[in-house]
Amino acid sequence: MSKDMFGAAKILKQCRNMDFLFERIQSPDPDVKKNNIEIIYNLLEDPTGATAIINTKNVEWEDVHSEAFRILRLAADNPVTAETFDDIGGIKQMLGYLEDTSHSKLFVEALDVAVCLSHTPRGRQALYTYGIVDYLLRTLVGNVQPDIYEISCHSIGTMSLYDKAAKDLTESGCTKNILDIMKNENFKWSPRHAALFALNQLLKCDIKNCENFLNAQGQTATTIF
């Protein structure tokens, strides 16, 4: 019904409150997740529907976005959800959001959704297609907050499971940057642990990363482990 203009109008007339859509998207049933994501997307295509979704719970837009990211984060590592999200253009839009937002909290939350998407084969493929590798590499050389390093390193580790991404990561020589994060004693253990995870994944996926790792610190680098 929500795909049709008249069907969407009927839904909007009967359902003054859209809270139920955000609640049911957290369902453990993948079909329920899929259907609710499609309904939200279809309603967002309708001007009146978009207003209804945005005004859900009558809160500020930052809170709406934050709640949407929270729900996506819970659902994104499900293969069916990742496929549906990609089919409706959601993964591409997510990366576009990362490029455009200047709100630091929402940036971190959006990046965290990308990490969850990288847990699935379809998610990794789509993220690679839309340029996530270049984006992650840029965060490694920037002066960013530790939680962004943590999320980026975790995503690099999972993206290395996709062969094309693994090749690009290897050719970038990013092991040195990741090693620097891991060795930074000013960071809490969480981002350093994520860096260790990324290093472990990269060392396993290509022997060239082992060479880059040794070249970054010399033979003494092995003492870290």
PDB file of C-alpha atoms in Angstrom:
ATOM      1  CA  MET A   1       0.000   0.000   0.000  1.00  0.00           C
ATOM      2  CA  SER A   2       2.739   2.473   0.916  1.00  0.00           C
ATOM      3  CA  LYS A   3       4.214   2.322  -2.628  1.00  0.00           C
ATOM      4  CA  ASP A   4       0.967   3.678  -4.063  1.00  0.00           C
ATOM      5  CA  MET A   5       0.113   7.379  -3.642  1.00  0.00           C
ATOM      6  CA  PHE A   6      -3.438   6.622  -2.536  1.00  0.00           C
ATOM      7  CA  GLY A   7      -2.322   3.756  -0.320  1.00  0.00           C
ATOM      8  CA  ALA A   8       0.223   5.998   1.411  1.00  0.00           C
ATOM      9  CA  ALA A   9      -2.455   8.639   1.929  1.00  0.00           C
ATOM     10  CA  LYS A  10      -4.736   6.056   3.534  1.00  0.00           C
ATOM     11  CA  ILE A  11      -1.958   4.877   5.861  1.00  0.00           C
ATOM     12  CA  LEU A  12      -1.172   8.436   6.892  1.00  0.00           C
ATOM     13  CA  LYS A  13      -4.844   9.141   7.535  1.00  0.00           C
ATOM     14  CA  GLN A  14      -5.335   6.055   9.682  1.00  0.00           C
ATOM     15  CA  CYS A  15      -1.968   6.199  11.521  1.00  0.00           C
ATOM     16  CA  ARG A  16      -1.398   9.580  13.089  1.00  0.00           C
ATOM     17  CA  ASN A  17       1.584   8.266  15.063  1.00  0.00           C
ATOM     18  CA  MET A  18       4.484   6.502  13.317  1.00  0.00           C
ATOM     19  CA  ASP A  19       6.189   5.230  16.468  1.00  0.00           C
ATOM     20  CA  PHE A  20       5.126   1.672  15.677  1.00  0.00           C
ATOM     21  CA  LEU A  21       7.333   1.611  12.566  1.00  0.00           C
ATOM     22  CA  PHE A  22      10.451   2.417  14.565  1.00  0.00           C
ATOM     23  CA  GLU A  23       9.502  -0.102  17.234  1.00  0.00           C
ATOM     24  CA  ARG A  24       8.812  -2.983  14.833  1.00  0.00           C
ATOM     25  CA  ILE A  25      12.016  -2.441  12.869  1.00  0.00           C
ATOM     26  CA  GLN A  26      13.789  -3.882  15.936  1.00  0.00           C
ATOM     27  CA  SER A  27      11.907  -7.168  15.586  1.00  0.00           C
ATOM     28  CA  PRO A  28      14.065 -10.341  15.503  1.00  0.00           C
ATOM     29  CA  ASP A  29      11.991 -11.469  12.512  1.00  0.00           C
ATOM     30  CA  PRO A  30      13.909 -10.442   9.328  1.00  0.00           C
ATOM     31  CA  ASP A  31      10.675 -10.206   7.312  1.00  0.00           C
ATOM     32  CA  VAL A  32       9.225  -7.726   9.795  1.00  0.00           C
ATOM     33  CA  LYS A  33      12.436  -5.667   9.650  1.00  0.00           C
ATOM     34  CA  LYS A  34      12.370  -5.734   5.848  1.00  0.00           C
ATOM     35  CA  ASN A  35       8.726  -4.705   5.604  1.00  0.00           C
ATOM     36  CA  ASN A  36       9.100  -1.811   8.058  1.00  0.00           C
ATOM     37  CA  ILE A  37      12.222  -0.483   6.319  1.00  0.00           C
ATOM     38  CA  GLU A  38      10.354  -0.560   3.007  1.00  0.00           C
ATOM     39  CA  ILE A  39       7.320   1.196   4.514  1.00  0.00           C
ATOM     40  CA  ILE A  40       9.484   3.961   6.009  1.00  0.00           C
ATOM     41  CA  TYR A  41      11.326   4.399   2.707  1.00  0.00           C
ATOM     42  CA  ASN A  42       8.085   4.534   0.705  1.00  0.00           C
ATOM     43  CA  LEU A  43       6.536   7.057   3.081  1.00  0.00           C
ATOM     44  CA  LEU A  44       9.658   9.228   2.909  1.00  0.00           C
ATOM     45  CA  GLU A  45       9.094   9.443  -0.852  1.00  0.00           C
ATOM     46  CA  ASP A  46       5.747  11.129  -0.151  1.00  0.00           C
ATOM     47  CA  PRO A  47       5.962  14.791   1.029  1.00  0.00           C
ATOM     48  CA  THR A  48       3.261  14.298   3.639  1.00  0.00           C
ATOM     49  CA  GLY A  49       4.715  10.961   4.666  1.00  0.00           C
ATOM     50  CA  ALA A  50       8.199  12.454   5.033  1.00  0.00           C
ATOM     51  CA  THR A  51       6.781  15.085   7.354  1.00  0.00           C
ATOM     52  CA  ALA A  52       5.028  12.432   9.421  1.00  0.00           C
ATOM     53  CA  ILE A  53       8.203  10.351   9.763  1.00  0.00           C
ATOM     54  CA  ILE A  54      10.364  13.361  10.635  1.00  0.00           C
ATOM     55  CA  ASN A  55       7.850  14.529  13.221  1.00  0.00           C
ATOM     56  CA  THR A  56       7.644  11.128  14.882  1.00  0.00           C
ATOM     57  CA  LYS A  57       7.768  11.547  18.705  1.00  0.00           C
ATOM     58  CA  ASN A  58       7.820  15.354  18.111  1.00  0.00           C
ATOM     59  CA  VAL A  59      11.563  15.636  18.888  1.00  0.00           C
ATOM     60  CA  GLU A  60      14.467  17.581  17.431  1.00  0.00           C
ATOM     61  CA  TRP A  61      15.895  16.367  14.116  1.00  0.00           C
ATOM     62  CA  GLU A  62      19.152  15.370  15.785  1.00  0.00           C
ATOM     63  CA  ASP A  63      17.240  13.001  18.048  1.00  0.00           C
ATOM     64  CA  VAL A  64      15.291  11.605  15.104  1.00  0.00           C
ATOM     65  CA  HIS A  65      18.506  10.879  13.233  1.00  0.00           C
ATOM     66  CA  SER A  66      20.143   9.453  16.331  1.00  0.00           C
ATOM     67  CA  GLU A  67      17.205   7.134  16.939  1.00  0.00           C
ATOM     68  CA  ALA A  68      17.209   6.039  13.300  1.00  0.00           C
ATOM     69  CA  PHE A  69      20.928   5.229  13.503  1.00  0.00           C
ATOM     70  CA  ARG A  70      20.367   3.303  16.727  1.00  0.00           C
ATOM     71  CA  ILE A  71      17.731   1.170  15.051  1.00  0.00           C
ATOM     72  CA  LEU A  72      19.845   0.654  11.936  1.00  0.00           C
ATOM     73  CA  ARG A  73      22.817  -0.328  14.073  1.00  0.00           C
ATOM     74  CA  LEU A  74      20.753  -3.040  15.732  1.00  0.00           C
ATOM     75  CA  ALA A  75      19.513  -4.352  12.404  1.00  0.00           C
ATOM     76  CA  ALA A  76      22.402  -3.719  10.007  1.00  0.00           C
ATOM     77  CA  ASP A  77      24.455  -6.844  10.722  1.00  0.00           C
ATOM     78  CA  ASN A  78      21.521  -9.006   9.621  1.00  0.00           C
ATOM     79  CA  PRO A  79      22.156 -10.187   6.007  1.00  0.00           C
ATOM     80  CA  VAL A  80      18.532  -9.693   4.973  1.00  0.00           C
ATOM     81  CA  THR A  81      18.421  -6.171   6.375  1.00  0.00           C
ATOM     82  CA  ALA A  82      21.726  -5.286   4.710  1.00  0.00           C
ATOM     83  CA  GLU A  83      20.401  -6.471   1.351  1.00  0.00           C
ATOM     84  CA  THR A  84      17.171  -4.543   1.751  1.00  0.00           C
ATOM     85  CA  PHE A  85      18.983  -1.426   2.889  1.00  0.00           C
ATOM     86  CA  ASP A  86      21.240  -1.615  -0.154  1.00  0.00           C
ATOM     87  CA  ASP A  87      18.334  -2.310  -2.530  1.00  0.00           C
ATOM     88  CA  ILE A  88      16.604   0.913  -1.501  1.00  0.00           C
ATOM     89  CA  GLY A  89      19.815   2.943  -1.786  1.00  0.00           C
ATOM     90  CA  GLY A  90      20.316   3.248   1.947  1.00  0.00           C
ATOM     91  CA  ILE A  91      24.003   2.292   2.063  1.00  0.00           C
ATOM     92  CA  LYS A  92      24.904   4.862  -0.581  1.00  0.00           C
ATOM     93  CA  GLN A  93      22.915   7.496   1.294  1.00  0.00           C
ATOM     94  CA  MET A  94      24.645   6.534   4.537  1.00  0.00           C
ATOM     95  CA  LEU A  95      28.075   7.236   3.065  1.00  0.00           C
ATOM     96  CA  GLY A  96      26.760  10.489   1.622  1.00  0.00           C
ATOM     97  CA  TYR A  97      25.585  11.418   5.108  1.00  0.00           C
ATOM     98  CA  LEU A  98      29.100  10.865   6.441  1.00  0.00           C
ATOM     99  CA  GLU A  99      30.476  13.289   3.884  1.00  0.00           C
ATOM    100  CA  ASP A 100      27.876  15.978   4.512  1.00  0.00           C
ATOM    101  CA  THR A 101      27.245  16.072   8.262  1.00  0.00           C
ATOM    102  CA  SER A 102      29.136  18.447  10.511  1.00  0.00           C
ATOM    103  CA  HIS A 103      27.482  17.091  13.668  1.00  0.00           C
ATOM    104  CA  SER A 104      30.190  15.054  15.412  1.00  0.00           C
ATOM    105  CA  LYS A 105      27.850  12.811  17.423  1.00  0.00           C
ATOM    106  CA  LEU A 106      25.744  11.905  14.397  1.00  0.00           C
ATOM    107  CA  PHE A 107      28.894  11.384  12.327  1.00  0.00           C
ATOM    108  CA  VAL A 108      30.130   8.777  14.789  1.00  0.00           C
ATOM    109  CA  GLU A 109      26.719   7.088  14.902  1.00  0.00           C
ATOM    110  CA  ALA A 110      26.477   6.955  11.102  1.00  0.00           C
ATOM    111  CA  LEU A 111      30.012   5.555  10.854  1.00  0.00           C
ATOM    112  CA  ASP A 112      29.091   2.943  13.448  1.00  0.00           C
ATOM    113  CA  VAL A 113      26.201   1.785  11.234  1.00  0.00           C
ATOM    114  CA  ALA A 114      28.684   1.342   8.380  1.00  0.00           C
ATOM    115  CA  VAL A 115      30.755  -0.925  10.632  1.00  0.00           C
ATOM    116  CA  CYS A 116      27.715  -3.080  11.357  1.00  0.00           C
ATOM    117  CA  LEU A 117      26.951  -3.301   7.640  1.00  0.00           C
ATOM    118  CA  SER A 118      30.502  -4.538   7.021  1.00  0.00           C
ATOM    119  CA  HIS A 119      29.678  -7.648   9.048  1.00  0.00           C
ATOM    120  CA  THR A 120      27.710  -9.041   6.085  1.00  0.00           C
ATOM    121  CA  PRO A 121      28.978 -10.024   2.597  1.00  0.00           C
ATOM    122  CA  ARG A 122      26.445  -7.801   0.822  1.00  0.00           C
ATOM    123  CA  GLY A 123      27.237  -4.936   3.147  1.00  0.00           C
ATOM    124  CA  ARG A 124      30.979  -5.207   2.503  1.00  0.00           C
ATOM    125  CA  GLN A 125      30.467  -5.322  -1.246  1.00  0.00           C
ATOM    126  CA  ALA A 126      28.176  -2.279  -1.237  1.00  0.00           C
ATOM    127  CA  LEU A 127      30.383  -0.292   1.119  1.00  0.00           C
ATOM    128  CA  TYR A 128      33.367  -0.965  -1.108  1.00  0.00           C
ATOM    129  CA  THR A 129      31.435   0.038  -4.224  1.00  0.00           C
ATOM    130  CA  TYR A 130      30.502   3.372  -2.671  1.00  0.00           C
ATOM    131  CA  GLY A 131      34.059   4.190  -1.554  1.00  0.00           C
ATOM    132  CA  ILE A 132      34.247   3.238   2.114  1.00  0.00           C
ATOM    133  CA  VAL A 133      37.910   2.169   1.856  1.00  0.00           C
ATOM    134  CA  ASP A 134      39.139   5.602   0.788  1.00  0.00           C
ATOM    135  CA  TYR A 135      37.020   7.146   3.499  1.00  0.00           C
ATOM    136  CA  LEU A 136      38.419   4.883   6.210  1.00  0.00           C
ATOM    137  CA  LEU A 137      41.978   5.516   5.083  1.00  0.00           C
ATOM    138  CA  ARG A 138      41.405   9.270   5.354  1.00  0.00           C
ATOM    139  CA  THR A 139      40.295   8.918   8.965  1.00  0.00           C
ATOM    140  CA  LEU A 140      43.563   7.155   9.818  1.00  0.00           C
ATOM    141  CA  VAL A 141      45.692  10.117   8.786  1.00  0.00           C
ATOM    142  CA  GLY A 142      43.439  12.801  10.241  1.00  0.00           C
ATOM    143  CA  ASN A 143      43.436  14.216  13.739  1.00  0.00           C
ATOM    144  CA  VAL A 144      40.169  12.704  14.943  1.00  0.00           C
ATOM    145  CA  GLN A 145      38.718  11.608  18.252  1.00  0.00           C
ATOM    146  CA  PRO A 146      39.704   8.150  19.559  1.00  0.00           C
ATOM    147  CA  ASP A 147      36.245   6.621  19.082  1.00  0.00           C
ATOM    148  CA  ILE A 148      36.450   7.377  15.352  1.00  0.00           C
ATOM    149  CA  TYR A 149      39.806   5.599  15.187  1.00  0.00           C
ATOM    150  CA  GLU A 150      38.161   2.688  16.975  1.00  0.00           C
ATOM    151  CA  ILE A 151      35.243   2.458  14.549  1.00  0.00           C
ATOM    152  CA  SER A 152      37.469   2.923  11.489  1.00  0.00           C
ATOM    153  CA  CYS A 153      39.926   0.241  12.581  1.00  0.00           C
ATOM    154  CA  HIS A 154      37.114  -2.191  13.311  1.00  0.00           C
ATOM    155  CA  SER A 155      35.639  -1.545   9.879  1.00  0.00           C
ATOM    156  CA  ILE A 156      39.039  -1.966   8.194  1.00  0.00           C
ATOM    157  CA  GLY A 157      39.346  -5.335   9.887  1.00  0.00           C
ATOM    158  CA  THR A 158      35.970  -6.547   8.646  1.00  0.00           C
ATOM    159  CA  MET A 159      36.336  -4.981   5.182  1.00  0.00           C
ATOM    160  CA  SER A 160      39.561  -6.968   4.716  1.00  0.00           C
ATOM    161  CA  LEU A 161      37.322 -10.033   4.360  1.00  0.00           C
ATOM    162  CA  TYR A 162      36.271  -8.657   0.941  1.00  0.00           C
ATOM    163  CA  ASP A 163      39.052  -9.396  -1.535  1.00  0.00           C
ATOM    164  CA  LYS A 164      38.898  -6.125  -3.477  1.00  0.00           C
ATOM    165  CA  ALA A 165      38.918  -4.093  -0.294  1.00  0.00           C
ATOM    166  CA  ALA A 166      41.764  -6.197   1.091  1.00  0.00           C
ATOM    167  CA  LYS A 167      43.827  -5.459  -2.005  1.00  0.00           C
ATOM    168  CA  ASP A 168      43.257  -1.700  -1.737  1.00  0.00           C
ATOM    169  CA  LEU A 169      44.016  -1.681   1.979  1.00  0.00           C
ATOM    170  CA  THR A 170      47.235  -3.586   1.381  1.00  0.00           C
ATOM    171  CA  GLU A 171      48.358  -1.274  -1.405  1.00  0.00           C
ATOM    172  CA  SER A 172      47.709   1.767   0.796  1.00  0.00           C
ATOM    173  CA  GLY A 173      50.330   0.657   3.329  1.00  0.00           C
ATOM    174  CA  CYS A 174      47.931   1.544   6.153  1.00  0.00           C
ATOM    175  CA  THR A 175      49.506  -0.907   8.589  1.00  0.00           C
ATOM    176  CA  LYS A 176      51.893   1.811   9.801  1.00  0.00           C
ATOM    177  CA  ASN A 177      49.028   4.175  10.671  1.00  0.00           C
ATOM    178  CA  ILE A 178      47.146   1.392  12.418  1.00  0.00           C
ATOM    179  CA  LEU A 179      50.271   0.403  14.311  1.00  0.00           C
ATOM    180  CA  ASP A 180      50.659   3.998  15.513  1.00  0.00           C
ATOM    181  CA  ILE A 181      47.116   3.923  16.898  1.00  0.00           C
ATOM    182  CA  MET A 182      47.755   0.646  18.673  1.00  0.00           C
ATOM    183  CA  LYS A 183      50.942   1.975  20.271  1.00  0.00           C
ATOM    184  CA  ASN A 184      49.434   5.296  21.388  1.00  0.00           C
ATOM    185  CA  GLU A 185      49.428   5.110  25.189  1.00  0.00           C
ATOM    186  CA  ASN A 186      47.235   8.211  25.420  1.00  0.00           C
ATOM    187  CA  PHE A 187      44.320   6.205  24.036  1.00  0.00           C
ATOM    188  CA  LYS A 188      42.137   3.944  26.115  1.00  0.00           C
ATOM    189  CA  TRP A 189      42.343   0.239  25.415  1.00  0.00           C
ATOM    190  CA  SER A 190      39.205   0.127  23.249  1.00  0.00           C
ATOM    191  CA  PRO A 191      40.573   1.954  20.136  1.00  0.00           C
ATOM    192  CA  ARG A 192      43.929   0.231  20.566  1.00  0.00           C
ATOM    193  CA  HIS A 193      42.189  -3.145  20.671  1.00  0.00           C
ATOM    194  CA  ALA A 194      40.306  -2.251  17.454  1.00  0.00           C
ATOM    195  CA  ALA A 195      43.651  -1.351  15.850  1.00  0.00           C
ATOM    196  CA  LEU A 196      45.045  -4.719  16.924  1.00  0.00           C
ATOM    197  CA  PHE A 197      42.019  -6.422  15.353  1.00  0.00           C
ATOM    198  CA  ALA A 198      42.592  -4.538  12.088  1.00  0.00           C
ATOM    199  CA  LEU A 199      46.275  -5.457  12.058  1.00  0.00           C
ATOM    200  CA  ASN A 200      45.495  -9.092  12.724  1.00  0.00           C
ATOM    201  CA  GLN A 201      43.009  -9.222   9.846  1.00  0.00           C
ATOM    202  CA  LEU A 202      45.351  -7.459   7.439  1.00  0.00           C
ATOM    203  CA  LEU A 203      48.311  -9.671   8.321  1.00  0.00           C
ATOM    204  CA  LYS A 204      46.177 -12.739   7.628  1.00  0.00           C
ATOM    205  CA  CYS A 205      44.791 -11.561   4.288  1.00  0.00           C
ATOM    206  CA  ASP A 206      48.034 -10.692   2.459  1.00  0.00           C
ATOM    207  CA  ILE A 207      51.723 -11.410   3.061  1.00  0.00           C
ATOM    208  CA  LYS A 208      52.540  -7.892   1.821  1.00  0.00           C
ATOM    209  CA  ASN A 209      50.969  -6.505   4.977  1.00  0.00           C
ATOM    210  CA  CYS A 210      53.421  -8.561   7.015  1.00  0.00           C
ATOM    211  CA  GLU A 211      56.257  -6.971   5.045  1.00  0.00           C
ATOM    212  CA  ASN A 212      54.778  -3.494   5.543  1.00  0.00           C
ATOM    213  CA  PHE A 213      54.365  -4.174   9.240  1.00  0.00           C
ATOM    214  CA  LEU A 214      58.000  -5.186   9.648  1.00  0.00           C
ATOM    215  CA  ASN A 215      59.218  -2.266   7.551  1.00  0.00           C
ATOM    216  CA  ALA A 216      57.258   0.163   9.710  1.00  0.00           C
ATOM    217  CA  GLN A 217      59.113  -0.750  12.878  1.00  0.00           C
ATOM    218  CA  GLY A 218      61.938  -3.026  11.819  1.00  0.00           C
ATOM    219  CA  GLN A 219      62.295  -6.508  13.254  1.00  0.00           C
ATOM    220  CA  THR A 220      61.607  -5.143  16.765  1.00  0.00           C
ATOM    221  CA  ALA A 221      57.942  -4.690  15.811  1.00  0.00           C
ATOM    222  CA  THR A 222      57.406  -8.354  16.521  1.00  0.00           C
ATOM    223  CA  THR A 223      58.033  -7.736  20.220  1.00  0.00           C
ATOM    224  CA  ILE A 224      54.626  -6.038  20.433  1.00  0.00           C
ATOM    225  CA  PHE A 225      53.057  -9.453  20.181  1.00  0.00           C
TER     226      PHE A 225
END
